[in-house]
Amino acid sequence: MINALSLPFIGSHEFRKELTRLLDNVKETNEPIVITNQGKPSAILTSVDSYNQLHEMIDELQIAIRELADKEYISELITQKKKIKSGKGIAAKDLYKQLGI
């Protein structure tokens, strides 16, 4: 996990003067920049790609959390894991054949 305080930072006054350069830099490097106001972190400037990746990860985590909260889903996972351990699972090549892959 990235700590915002470990990222490069710039004061809001300088940020206003250097906006175009900073936007280009963030877009090219995908490295976020912390914008401070009166010496305290106030916002983080990040690229659209990084923002989209972050939200994709959040969506995936929300799905995983819902699945983990689903008792039937977990029960089925445990049942299938036991089948695999006991040798009753299906070989990957057979599964691929069934799926037409």
Tab-separated table of N, CA and C in Angstrom, residues 9-19 34-43:
chain	number	residue	atom	x	y	z
A	9	PHE	N	5.343	15.744	-3.523
A	9	PHE	CA	4.298	16.711	-3.200
A	9	PHE	C	4.664	18.093	-3.724
A	10	ILE	N	3.632	18.918	-3.838
A	10	ILE	CA	3.814	20.287	-4.313
A	10	ILE	C	2.780	21.162	-3.615
A	11	GLY	N	3.173	22.372	-3.280
A	11	GLY	CA	2.248	23.308	-2.650
A	11	GLY	C	1.207	23.805	-3.645
A	12	SER	N	0.056	24.181	-3.150
A	12	SER	CA	-1.041	24.602	-4.025
A	12	SER	C	-0.680	25.840	-4.857
A	13	HIS	N	0.106	26.749	-4.291
A	13	HIS	CA	0.503	27.954	-5.033
A	13	HIS	C	1.373	27.571	-6.231
A	14	GLU	N	2.386	26.745	-5.990
A	14	GLU	CA	3.264	26.298	-7.077
A	14	GLU	C	2.484	25.418	-8.056
A	15	PHE	N	1.560	24.623	-7.539
A	15	PHE	CA	0.738	23.759	-8.393
A	15	PHE	C	-0.004	24.591	-9.441
A	16	ARG	N	-0.583	25.702	-9.012
A	16	ARG	CA	-1.315	26.567	-9.945
A	16	ARG	C	-0.389	27.096	-11.048
A	17	LYS	N	0.832	27.453	-10.681
A	17	LYS	CA	1.779	27.995	-11.661
A	17	LYS	C	2.274	26.921	-12.627
A	18	GLU	N	2.382	25.684	-12.154
A	18	GLU	CA	2.986	24.598	-12.936
A	18	GLU	C	1.962	23.575	-13.439
A	19	LEU	N	0.699	23.944	-13.473
A	19	LEU	CA	-0.373	22.991	-13.760
A	19	LEU	C	-0.151	22.190	-15.041
A	34	VAL	N	1.038	14.590	-4.585
A	34	VAL	CA	0.223	15.118	-3.493
A	34	VAL	C	0.270	16.642	-3.555
A	35	ILE	N	-0.893	17.251	-3.515
A	35	ILE	CA	-0.988	18.712	-3.499
A	35	ILE	C	-1.264	19.131	-2.057
A	36	THR	N	-0.410	20.014	-1.557
A	36	THR	CA	-0.577	20.457	-0.173
A	36	THR	C	-1.179	21.856	-0.133
A	37	ASN	N	-1.841	22.128	0.961
A	37	ASN	CA	-2.382	23.460	1.217
A	37	ASN	C	-1.990	23.819	2.641
A	38	GLN	N	-1.241	24.892	2.776
A	38	GLN	CA	-0.706	25.310	4.066
A	38	GLN	C	0.098	24.187	4.724
A	39	GLY	N	0.859	23.472	3.881
A	39	GLY	CA	1.758	22.436	4.365
A	39	GLY	C	1.120	21.098	4.684
A	40	LYS	N	-0.176	20.969	4.471
A	40	LYS	CA	-0.863	19.710	4.776
A	40	LYS	C	-1.402	19.094	3.490
A	41	PRO	N	-1.304	17.763	3.350
A	41	PRO	CA	-1.851	17.106	2.158
A	41	PRO	C	-3.329	17.452	1.991
A	42	SER	N	-3.682	17.858	0.773
A	42	SER	CA	-5.047	18.301	0.513
A	42	SER	C	-5.721	17.479	-0.582
A	43	ALA	N	-4.936	17.074	-1.590
A	43	ALA	CA	-5.489	16.311	-2.713
A	43	ALA	C	-4.364	15.529	-3.378
